[in-house]
CSV table of C-alpha atoms in Angstrom, one decimal:
chain,number,residue,atom,x,y,z
A,7,MET,CA,0.0,0.0,0.0
A,8,GLY,CA,1.4,3.4,-0.9
A,9,LEU,CA,1.5,6.5,1.1
A,10,VAL,CA,-1.3,8.8,0.5
A,11,SER,CA,0.8,11.9,1.1
A,12,PRO,CA,4.2,12.8,-0.4
A,13,ASP,CA,5.4,14.2,3.0
A,14,PRO,CA,3.4,12.7,5.9
A,15,PHE,CA,6.1,13.3,8.5
A,16,PRO,CA,6.0,16.5,10.4
A,17,TRP,CA,9.8,16.2,11.0
A,18,ASN,CA,12.5,18.5,10.2
A,19,ASN,CA,12.7,18.1,6.4
A,20,SER,CA,16.4,17.5,6.5
A,21,HIS,CA,15.7,14.2,8.4
A,22,ALA,CA,12.6,13.2,6.4
A,23,PRO,CA,12.8,10.6,3.6
A,24,LEU,CA,12.9,12.2,0.1
A,25,VAL,CA,9.7,12.1,-1.9
A,26,THR,CA,11.4,9.9,-4.5
A,27,ASP,CA,12.3,7.4,-1.8
A,28,TRP,CA,8.7,6.8,-0.7
A,29,ILE,CA,7.8,3.2,-0.3
A,30,GLN,CA,5.0,1.7,1.6
A,31,ILE,CA,4.7,2.5,5.2
A,32,MET,CA,1.1,1.4,5.9
A,33,SER,CA,0.8,-1.9,4.2
A,34,ASN,CA,-1.8,-4.2,2.7
A,35,ALA,CA,0.9,-6.8,1.9
A,36,TYR,CA,3.7,-7.9,4.2
A,37,ARG,CA,7.3,-7.4,3.2
A,38,LEU,CA,10.5,-8.5,4.7
A,39,VAL,CA,11.6,-5.0,5.4
A,40,GLN,CA,10.0,-1.9,4.0
A,41,TRP,CA,13.2,-0.2,3.0
A,42,ASN,CA,13.6,3.5,2.2
A,43,LYS,CA,16.6,5.8,2.2
A,44,HIS,CA,16.0,7.0,5.7
A,45,LYS,CA,16.0,3.4,7.1
A,46,LYS,CA,19.1,2.5,5.2
A,47,VAL,CA,21.0,5.5,6.6
A,48,TYR,CA,19.7,4.7,10.0
A,49,ASP,CA,20.8,1.1,9.9
A,50,LEU,CA,24.2,1.8,8.3
A,51,THR,CA,24.9,4.4,11.0
A,52,LEU,CA,24.0,1.9,13.6
A,53,ILE,CA,26.2,-0.8,12.2
A,54,ALA,CA,29.1,1.7,11.9
A,55,PHE,CA,28.6,2.5,15.6
A,56,LEU,CA,28.7,-1.1,16.5
A,57,LEU,CA,31.9,-1.8,14.6
A,58,VAL,CA,33.6,1.2,16.0
A,59,TYR,CA,32.5,0.5,19.5
A,60,LEU,CA,33.4,-3.2,19.5
A,61,THR,CA,36.8,-2.8,17.9
A,62,SER,CA,37.7,0.2,20.1
A,63,PHE,CA,36.6,-1.7,23.2
A,64,VAL,CA,38.6,-4.8,22.4
A,65,GLY,CA,41.6,-2.8,21.0
A,66,ILE,CA,41.9,-0.5,24.0
A,67,GLY,CA,41.4,-3.5,26.3
A,68,MET,CA,44.2,-5.4,24.7
A,69,LEU,CA,46.5,-2.3,25.0
A,70,LEU,CA,45.6,-1.8,28.7
A,71,PHE,CA,45.8,-5.5,29.6
A,72,PRO,CA,48.3,-7.0,27.2
A,73,SER,CA,48.7,-10.2,29.2
A,74,PRO,CA,46.0,-12.9,28.7
A,75,GLU,CA,46.3,-13.7,32.4
A,76,GLU,CA,44.8,-10.3,33.2
A,77,ILE,CA,41.9,-10.3,30.7
A,78,SER,CA,41.7,-12.9,27.9
A,79,LEU,CA,40.3,-12.1,24.4
A,80,PRO,CA,37.0,-14.0,25.0
A,81,ILE,CA,36.4,-12.0,28.2
A,82,LEU,CA,37.1,-8.8,26.4
A,83,LEU,CA,34.6,-9.8,23.7
A,84,ILE,CA,32.0,-10.8,26.3
A,85,ARG,CA,32.4,-7.4,28.0
A,86,ALA,CA,32.4,-5.5,24.6
A,87,PHE,CA,29.1,-7.1,23.5
A,88,GLY,CA,27.6,-6.8,27.0
A,89,THR,CA,28.4,-3.1,27.5
A,90,CYS,CA,27.4,-2.4,23.9
A,91,SER,CA,24.0,-4.0,24.4
A,92,ILE,CA,23.4,-2.0,27.6
A,93,ILE,CA,24.2,1.3,25.8
A,94,LEU,CA,21.8,0.3,23.0
A,95,LEU,CA,19.1,-0.6,25.5
A,96,HIS,CA,19.4,2.8,27.2
A,97,VAL,CA,19.2,4.6,23.8
A,98,ILE,CA,16.1,2.6,22.9
A,99,LEU,CA,14.4,3.5,26.2
A,100,ALA,CA,15.4,7.1,26.0
A,101,ILE,CA,14.1,7.6,22.4
A,102,GLY,CA,10.4,7.4,23.5
A,103,PRO,CA,10.4,10.2,26.1
A,104,LEU,CA,12.9,12.3,24.1
A,105,ALA,CA,10.5,12.2,21.1
A,106,ARG,CA,7.7,13.4,23.4
A,107,ILE,CA,9.9,16.3,24.7
A,108,SER,CA,11.0,17.4,21.2
A,109,SER,CA,9.8,16.3,17.7
A,110,LYS,CA,13.4,16.6,16.6
A,111,PHE,CA,13.9,13.0,18.0
A,112,ASN,CA,11.0,11.6,15.9
A,113,PRO,CA,13.5,10.3,13.2
A,114,LEU,CA,15.1,8.2,15.8
A,115,LEU,CA,11.7,6.8,16.9
A,116,TYR,CA,10.7,6.0,13.3
A,117,ASN,CA,13.1,3.1,13.0
A,118,ARG,CA,13.3,2.1,16.6
A,119,ARG,CA,12.2,-1.4,15.7
A,120,HIS,CA,15.4,-2.1,13.7
A,121,LEU,CA,17.4,-0.7,16.6
A,122,GLY,CA,15.6,-3.1,19.0
A,123,VAL,CA,16.3,-6.2,16.8
A,124,ILE,CA,20.0,-5.3,16.4
A,125,PHE,CA,20.2,-4.7,20.1
A,126,PHE,CA,18.8,-8.2,20.7
A,127,PHE,CA,21.4,-9.8,18.4
A,128,VAL,CA,24.2,-7.9,20.3
A,129,ALA,CA,22.8,-9.2,23.6
A,130,LEU,CA,22.4,-12.7,22.2
A,131,THR,CA,26.1,-12.7,21.1
A,132,HIS,CA,27.1,-11.7,24.6
A,133,ALA,CA,25.1,-14.6,26.0
A,134,LEU,CA,26.4,-17.1,23.5
A,135,LEU,CA,30.0,-16.1,24.2
A,136,VAL,CA,29.3,-16.5,27.9
A,137,PHE,CA,27.7,-20.0,27.5
A,138,MET,CA,30.4,-21.2,25.2
A,139,PHE,CA,33.3,-19.8,27.2
A,140,TYR,CA,32.1,-20.8,30.6
A,141,GLY,CA,29.9,-23.8,29.8
A,142,GLY,CA,30.9,-25.1,26.4
A,143,PHE,CA,32.6,-28.4,25.5
A,144,GLY,CA,31.5,-30.1,28.7
A,145,VAL,CA,29.2,-33.1,29.5
A,146,GLU,CA,26.4,-30.7,30.6
A,147,ASN,CA,24.7,-28.5,28.0
A,148,PRO,CA,26.2,-25.0,28.1
A,149,ILE,CA,23.1,-23.3,29.4
A,150,SER,CA,22.7,-25.7,32.3
A,151,ALA,CA,26.4,-25.6,33.0
A,152,VAL,CA,26.5,-21.9,33.3
A,153,LEU,CA,23.2,-21.6,35.4
A,154,ILE,CA,24.0,-24.5,37.7
A,155,GLY,CA,27.7,-23.4,37.9
A,156,SER,CA,26.5,-20.0,39.3
A,157,TYR,CA,24.7,-21.8,42.1
A,158,ARG,CA,27.7,-24.0,42.9
A,159,SER,CA,29.9,-20.9,43.2
A,160,GLY,CA,27.7,-19.8,46.1
A,161,GLY,CA,27.3,-16.1,45.1
A,162,ILE,CA,24.2,-14.3,43.9
A,163,PRO,CA,23.3,-16.0,40.6
A,164,TYR,CA,23.3,-12.9,38.5
A,165,GLU,CA,23.3,-14.9,35.3
A,166,TYR,CA,19.7,-15.7,35.9
A,167,PHE,CA,18.7,-12.1,35.6
A,168,GLY,CA,20.5,-11.8,32.3
A,169,PHE,CA,19.0,-15.1,31.0
A,170,VAL,CA,15.4,-14.0,31.8
A,171,SER,CA,15.9,-10.6,30.3
A,172,LEU,CA,17.3,-12.2,27.1
A,173,LEU,CA,14.2,-14.4,26.9
A,174,ILE,CA,11.9,-11.3,27.1
A,175,PHE,CA,14.0,-9.4,24.5
A,176,GLY,CA,13.9,-12.5,22.3
A,177,VAL,CA,10.1,-12.6,22.3
A,178,MET,CA,10.0,-8.9,21.6
A,179,ALA,CA,12.5,-9.2,18.7
A,180,ALA,CA,10.7,-12.2,17.3
A,181,THR,CA,7.3,-10.4,17.2
A,182,SER,CA,8.6,-7.1,15.9
A,183,HIS,CA,7.1,-7.6,12.4
A,184,ASP,CA,3.8,-5.9,11.5
A,185,PHE,CA,2.2,-9.4,11.0
A,186,TRP,CA,2.4,-9.8,14.8
A,187,LEU,CA,1.1,-6.3,15.5
A,188,LYS,CA,-2.0,-7.0,13.5
A,189,ASN,CA,-2.7,-10.6,14.4
A,190,LEU,CA,-1.9,-10.5,18.1
A,191,SER,CA,-4.0,-7.3,18.3
A,192,PRO,CA,-2.3,-3.9,18.8
A,193,SER,CA,-3.3,-3.8,22.5
A,194,PHE,CA,-1.8,-7.3,23.2
A,195,TRP,CA,1.3,-6.5,21.2
A,196,LYS,CA,1.8,-3.2,22.9
A,197,SER,CA,1.4,-4.7,26.4
A,198,MET,CA,3.8,-7.5,25.5
A,199,HIS,CA,6.4,-4.9,24.3
A,200,MET,CA,6.0,-2.8,27.4
A,201,SER,CA,7.6,-5.8,29.2
A,202,VAL,CA,10.9,-4.1,28.1
A,203,TYR,CA,10.8,-2.3,31.4
A,204,ILE,CA,10.7,-5.6,33.3
A,205,ALA,CA,13.5,-6.9,31.2
A,206,TYR,CA,15.4,-3.6,31.9
A,207,ALA,CA,15.0,-4.2,35.6
A,208,PHE,CA,16.5,-7.7,35.2
A,209,VAL,CA,19.4,-6.3,33.1
A,210,ILE,CA,20.2,-3.8,35.9
A,211,ALA,CA,20.1,-6.6,38.5
A,212,HIS,CA,22.3,-8.7,36.2
A,213,VAL,CA,24.9,-6.0,35.9
A,214,VAL,CA,24.8,-4.8,39.5
A,215,PHE,CA,25.1,-8.2,41.1
A,216,GLY,CA,27.7,-9.2,38.6
A,217,VAL,CA,29.8,-6.1,39.2
A,218,ILE,CA,29.4,-6.4,43.0
A,219,GLN,CA,30.9,-9.9,42.9
A,220,SER,CA,33.6,-9.5,40.3
A,221,GLU,CA,34.7,-5.9,39.9
A,222,LYS,CA,36.6,-3.5,42.1
A,223,ASN,CA,36.6,-0.7,39.4
A,224,LEU,CA,34.0,2.0,40.0
A,225,LEU,CA,33.5,2.7,36.3
A,226,TYR,CA,30.8,0.1,35.7
A,227,PRO,CA,28.7,1.0,38.8
A,228,VAL,CA,28.9,4.7,37.9
A,229,MET,CA,27.9,4.1,34.3
A,230,ILE,CA,25.0,1.9,35.1
A,231,SER,CA,23.6,4.1,37.8
A,232,SER,CA,23.9,7.1,35.5
A,233,GLY,CA,21.9,5.2,32.9
A,234,VAL,CA,19.2,4.3,35.4
A,235,VAL,CA,19.0,7.9,36.6
A,236,LEU,CA,18.8,9.2,33.0
A,237,ILE,CA,16.1,6.8,31.9
A,238,ALA,CA,14.0,7.4,35.1
A,239,SER,CA,14.4,11.2,34.8
A,240,LEU,CA,13.4,11.3,31.1
A,241,HIS,CA,10.3,9.3,31.8
A,242,LEU,CA,9.4,11.4,34.9
A,243,ILE,CA,9.9,14.7,32.9
A,244,THR,CA,7.7,13.4,30.1
A,245,GLY,CA,5.0,12.2,32.4
A,246,LEU,CA,4.9,15.5,34.3
A,247,ARG,CA,4.8,17.5,31.0
A,248,GLU,CA,1.9,15.4,29.8
A,249,PHE,CA,0.1,15.7,33.1
A,250,ARG,CA,0.5,19.5,33.0
A,251,ARG,CA,-0.3,19.8,29.3
A,252,ASP,CA,-3.5,17.7,29.3
A,253,PHE,CA,-6.7,19.6,29.4
A,254,ARG,CA,-9.0,17.7,31.7
A,255,PHE,CA,-12.7,18.2,31.9
A,256,LYS,CA,-15.4,16.9,34.0
A,257,MET,CA,-18.6,15.3,32.6
A,258,SER,CA,-21.6,17.6,33.0
A,259,SER,CA,-23.7,16.7,36.0
A,260,THR,CA,-26.8,17.4,34.0
A,261,GLN,CA,-28.4,15.0,31.5
A,262,SER,CA,-26.5,16.6,28.6
A,263,PRO,CA,-23.5,14.6,27.4
A,264,TRP,CA,-21.8,17.6,25.8
A,265,VAL,CA,-18.7,19.0,27.4
A,266,GLU,CA,-17.1,22.4,26.5
A,267,VAL,CA,-13.4,21.8,25.9
A,268,CYS,CA,-12.0,24.9,24.2
A,269,THR,CA,-12.6,27.7,21.8
A,270,VAL,CA,-12.1,27.4,18.0
A,271,ASP,CA,-9.2,29.9,18.0
A,272,GLU,CA,-7.2,27.8,20.5
A,273,ILE,CA,-6.6,25.2,17.8
A,274,GLU,CA,-3.9,25.9,15.2
A,275,PRO,CA,-4.7,25.2,11.5
A,276,ASN,CA,-4.0,21.6,10.5
A,277,ARG,CA,-3.2,20.8,14.1
A,278,ALA,CA,-5.0,19.4,17.1
A,279,LYS,CA,-5.8,20.1,20.6
A,280,ILE,CA,-5.6,17.0,22.9
A,281,VAL,CA,-8.2,16.9,25.7
A,282,GLN,CA,-9.2,14.3,28.3
A,283,ILE,CA,-12.7,14.1,29.7
A,284,ASP,CA,-12.8,12.5,33.1
A,285,THR,CA,-10.7,9.4,32.9
A,286,ASN,CA,-11.7,8.5,29.3
A,287,GLU,CA,-9.2,8.0,26.5
A,288,ARG,CA,-7.6,11.2,25.2
A,289,ILE,CA,-9.4,12.9,22.3
A,290,ALA,CA,-7.6,14.9,19.5
A,291,ILE,CA,-9.7,17.7,18.0
A,292,PHE,CA,-8.3,18.6,14.6
A,293,LYS,CA,-8.8,21.8,12.6
A,294,ASP,CA,-9.0,21.2,8.9
A,295,GLY,CA,-9.9,24.3,6.8
A,296,CYS,CA,-13.1,25.6,8.3
A,297,THR,CA,-14.1,22.4,10.1
A,298,LEU,CA,-13.3,20.6,13.3
A,299,SER,CA,-13.3,16.8,13.8
A,300,ALA,CA,-12.7,14.8,17.0
A,301,ILE,CA,-11.0,11.4,16.9
A,302,SER,CA,-9.2,9.1,19.4
A,303,ASN,CA,-5.7,10.4,20.2
A,304,VAL,CA,-4.4,6.8,19.9
A,305,CYS,CA,-3.1,5.5,16.6
A,306,ALA,CA,-4.2,1.9,15.7
A,307,HIS,CA,-0.6,1.0,14.7
A,308,GLN,CA,1.5,1.4,17.8
A,309,ASN,CA,-0.6,3.7,20.0
A,310,GLY,CA,1.2,6.8,18.7
A,311,PRO,CA,-0.1,10.2,19.8
A,312,LEU,CA,-2.2,11.3,16.8
A,313,GLY,CA,-2.9,14.7,18.3
A,314,GLU,CA,0.8,15.6,18.1
A,315,GLY,CA,0.7,15.0,14.4
A,316,LYS,CA,-0.8,17.2,11.8
A,317,ILE,CA,-3.1,17.1,8.8
A,318,VAL,CA,-1.3,16.3,5.5
A,319,ASP,CA,-3.3,16.3,2.3
A,320,GLY,CA,-6.5,16.0,4.2
A,321,CYS,CA,-5.4,13.2,6.4
A,322,VAL,CA,-4.5,13.1,10.1
A,323,THR,CA,-0.9,11.8,10.1
A,324,CYS,CA,0.7,10.0,13.1
A,325,PRO,CA,4.0,11.6,14.0
A,326,TRP,CA,5.6,8.2,14.8
A,327,HIS,CA,5.3,6.1,11.6
A,328,GLY,CA,3.1,8.1,9.2
A,329,TYR,CA,-0.1,6.1,9.5
A,330,GLN,CA,-3.0,8.2,8.2
A,331,TYR,CA,-6.7,8.7,9.0
A,332,ASN,CA,-9.6,10.6,7.6
A,333,ALA,CA,-10.6,12.9,10.5
A,334,SER,CA,-14.3,12.7,9.7
A,335,ASN,CA,-14.6,8.9,10.0
A,336,GLY,CA,-11.5,7.7,11.7
A,337,GLN,CA,-10.7,5.4,8.8
A,338,SER,CA,-7.4,5.1,6.9
A,339,PRO,CA,-7.9,6.0,3.3
A,340,PRO,CA,-8.5,2.9,1.0
A,341,PRO,CA,-7.1,0.3,0.5
A,342,PHE,CA,-5.9,0.5,4.1
A,343,THR,CA,-8.1,-0.9,6.8
A,344,GLU,CA,-7.0,0.8,10.1
A,345,LYS,CA,-9.8,2.4,12.1
A,346,ILE,CA,-10.0,4.5,15.3
A,347,PRO,CA,-12.9,5.8,17.4
A,348,THR,CA,-14.6,9.1,16.5
A,349,TYR,CA,-16.5,11.6,18.6
A,350,GLU,CA,-19.5,13.8,18.1
A,351,ILE,CA,-18.5,17.4,17.9
A,352,ARG,CA,-20.3,20.8,17.6
A,353,ILE,CA,-19.6,24.5,17.9
A,354,GLU,CA,-21.7,26.9,19.9
A,355,GLY,CA,-20.6,30.4,19.2
A,356,ASN,CA,-16.9,30.1,19.5
A,357,ARG,CA,-17.0,27.2,22.0
A,358,VAL,CA,-16.1,23.7,21.0
A,359,MET,CA,-18.4,21.0,22.5
A,360,ILE,CA,-17.5,17.3,22.6
A,361,ASN,CA,-19.6,14.2,23.4
A,362,PRO,CA,-17.1,12.1,25.2
A,363,ASN,CA,-18.9,8.8,24.4
A,364,ALA,CA,-16.7,7.2,21.8
A,365,ASN,CA,-18.2,5.9,18.6
A,366,GLU,CA,-17.2,2.6,17.2
A,367,PRO,CA,-13.9,2.8,15.3
A,368,GLY,CA,-14.5,4.1,11.8
A,369,THR,CA,-17.9,5.7,12.4
A,370,PRO,CA,-18.5,8.7,10.2
A,371,VAL,CA,-19.2,11.9,12.1
A,372,LYS,CA,-20.2,15.2,10.4
A,373,PRO,CA,-17.4,17.7,11.0
A,374,ALA,CA,-18.4,20.9,12.9
A,375,GLU,CA,-18.1,23.9,10.6
A,376,PHE,CA,-17.1,27.3,11.8
A,377,ASN,CA,-17.0,30.8,10.2
A,378,PRO,CA,-13.4,31.8,9.8
A,379,ILE,CA,-14.2,35.4,10.1
A,380,PHE,CA,-15.8,35.1,13.5
A,381,ASN,CA,-14.3,32.0,15.0
A,382,ALA,CA,-10.6,32.0,14.3
A,383,LYS,CA,-7.6,34.1,15.0
A,384,PRO,CA,-7.4,37.0,12.4
A,385,SER,CA,-3.8,36.0,11.5
A,386,GLU,CA,-5.0,32.5,10.3
A,387,TYR,CA,-7.1,34.0,7.5
A,388,ASP,CA,-5.3,37.2,6.6
A,389,GLY,CA,-5.6,37.8,2.9
B,6,MET,CA,19.3,-34.1,49.0
B,7,THR,CA,20.8,-30.7,49.9
B,8,VAL,CA,18.9,-27.4,49.2
B,9,ALA,CA,21.5,-26.5,46.5
B,10,GLY,CA,21.1,-29.9,45.0
B,11,GLY,CA,17.3,-29.5,44.9
B,12,ARG,CA,17.7,-26.2,43.2
B,13,MET,CA,20.0,-27.6,40.6
B,14,ASN,CA,17.4,-30.2,39.8
B,15,TYR,CA,14.8,-27.5,39.4
B,16,ILE,CA,17.2,-25.6,37.0
B,17,SER,CA,17.7,-28.8,34.9
B,18,LEU,CA,14.0,-29.5,34.8
B,19,THR,CA,13.2,-25.9,33.9
B,20,ILE,CA,15.7,-26.0,31.0
B,21,ILE,CA,14.3,-29.4,29.8
B,22,ALA,CA,10.7,-28.0,30.0
B,23,LEU,CA,11.8,-24.9,28.0
B,24,ALA,CA,13.5,-27.2,25.4
B,25,ILE,CA,10.3,-29.3,25.0
B,26,TYR,CA,8.2,-26.1,24.7
B,27,LEU,CA,10.5,-24.8,21.9
B,28,VAL,CA,10.6,-28.2,20.0
B,29,VAL,CA,6.8,-28.3,20.0
B,30,GLY,CA,6.8,-24.7,19.0
B,31,PHE,CA,9.1,-25.4,16.1
B,32,LEU,CA,6.8,-28.2,14.8
B,33,PHE,CA,3.9,-25.9,15.2
B,34,ALA,CA,5.7,-23.1,13.4
B,35,ILE,CA,6.2,-25.3,10.3
B,36,ALA,CA,2.5,-25.9,10.1
B,37,PHE,CA,1.7,-22.3,10.9
B,38,ILE,CA,3.9,-20.7,8.1
B,39,ALA,CA,2.6,-23.4,5.7
B,40,LYS,CA,-1.1,-22.8,6.4
B,41,GLY,CA,-2.0,-21.1,9.6
B,42,ALA,CA,-0.6,-17.7,8.9
B,43,ARG,CA,-2.7,-17.5,5.7
B,44,SER,CA,-5.9,-18.8,7.4
B,45,ILE,CA,-5.8,-16.2,10.2
B,46,ASP,CA,-4.7,-13.3,8.0
B,47,GLU,CA,-5.8,-12.9,4.4
B,48,VAL,CA,-3.1,-10.3,3.8
B,49,ALA,CA,-0.6,-13.2,4.4
B,50,ILE,CA,-2.0,-15.1,1.4
B,51,SER,CA,0.0,-13.0,-1.0
B,52,THR,CA,3.0,-12.8,1.3
B,53,PRO,CA,6.2,-14.4,-0.2
B,54,LEU,CA,7.8,-17.4,1.6
B,55,SER,CA,10.8,-15.2,2.7
B,56,VAL,CA,8.5,-13.1,4.8
B,57,ARG,CA,6.7,-16.1,6.2
B,58,LEU,CA,10.0,-17.6,7.2
B,59,LEU,CA,10.5,-14.5,9.3
B,60,LEU,CA,7.5,-15.6,11.3
B,61,ILE,CA,9.1,-18.8,12.5
B,62,PRO,CA,10.8,-17.4,15.7
B,63,GLY,CA,7.6,-15.7,16.8
B,64,SER,CA,5.6,-18.8,16.1
B,65,VAL,CA,8.0,-21.0,18.1
B,66,LEU,CA,7.8,-18.7,21.1
B,67,LEU,CA,4.1,-17.9,21.0
B,68,TRP,CA,2.6,-21.1,19.7
B,69,PRO,CA,-0.1,-21.6,22.4
B,70,LYS,CA,-1.5,-18.1,21.7
B,71,LEU,CA,-1.4,-18.6,17.9
B,72,LEU,CA,-2.9,-22.1,18.2
B,73,LEU,CA,-5.9,-20.5,20.0
B,74,ILE,CA,-6.2,-17.8,17.3
B,75,TRP,CA,-6.0,-20.4,14.5
B,76,VAL,CA,-8.6,-22.7,16.1
B,77,ARG,CA,-11.0,-19.8,16.7
B,78,LYS,CA,-10.8,-18.8,13.0
């Protein structure tokens, strides 16, 4: 399925894919990878980083510890892949909140799936090296040998934390294709992939207990605690910003379901205002020409914040991956099949009224029309 | 048997159970990419084999969930 718009991403144009590079983003046929120039640059940059990091780590390690009795090459490799995977994991976890703080980070978010899969293979390489180095070539299978060996040693079996986190990351990497998103249902898929935070906690336990037992150098504890503080701070800042930014409204105590949420001139042209009524799902009210439409703020693809996107060629466009919807019916333009809930909307004078009871996904709703002369900022319609 | 010895048995049993789960999952995955994927998702009918092979790891890991979806279809 082709893109409806030649430029659906509200990113800085220097980061956006070129028009000539457009390939399918929303799809009515599965592909191995939906390559475009942006993704190729993203992946090549990532691979270059991996090569530079791994070779630098091993090279510097061999220079600092030339004797194999101090640190052997397999151990250097284990540490190189281990630290590299932890850095990638922190980048992955930081991208989400950074993109909420500034849209400049949206290009990083766009291809986060590839970053996640590459991260898994780096972590898997770390684990395979550990299993082969410490448990390989024995009577016992390498996994049992390492896990049982950690019990025999009498210390805290930190390998278990790493093993469980690797299993979680494995499930996430194996289900990263859009086929899984569609067939496991977006809500199940999203919940499953939110387990990255559980896996992150296991990774931290793996590193902390491992370092406590085997390292005297303060570098690793300082690095890992800085990472935890960074990730926690970014999520806290983003949560507070959203909490402050949200416009919350109470349902009317009368029989009327209509709730006044804003005035027409508060909404920028081709943009949305996001409101939340009681504890219901957030609603995005879009201004398209001289009409307003209200749809769910949650994209059917990966729960992206539609209200932070904009209208491109008549379609609401998700800022995360470019999925598009018609604001008046919550449906992706044919032949796409994605649907999101819509809401009844009307304008009284300059006041925008919403019925917070969501319609079934894809239900057409007549947009509310307004008079640009009376209802909008004069600057919007100058000339 | 000591506590440590008992734990070691649990570890071995867990790993064996995990291995059985994955072997069953692999057998299921072969059937799933041959037929199941196309019967639960019509978009997958026109999907080339190379893409369906990409579904093997997910099918191996999530085979009970997929079996339920397939049976309900």
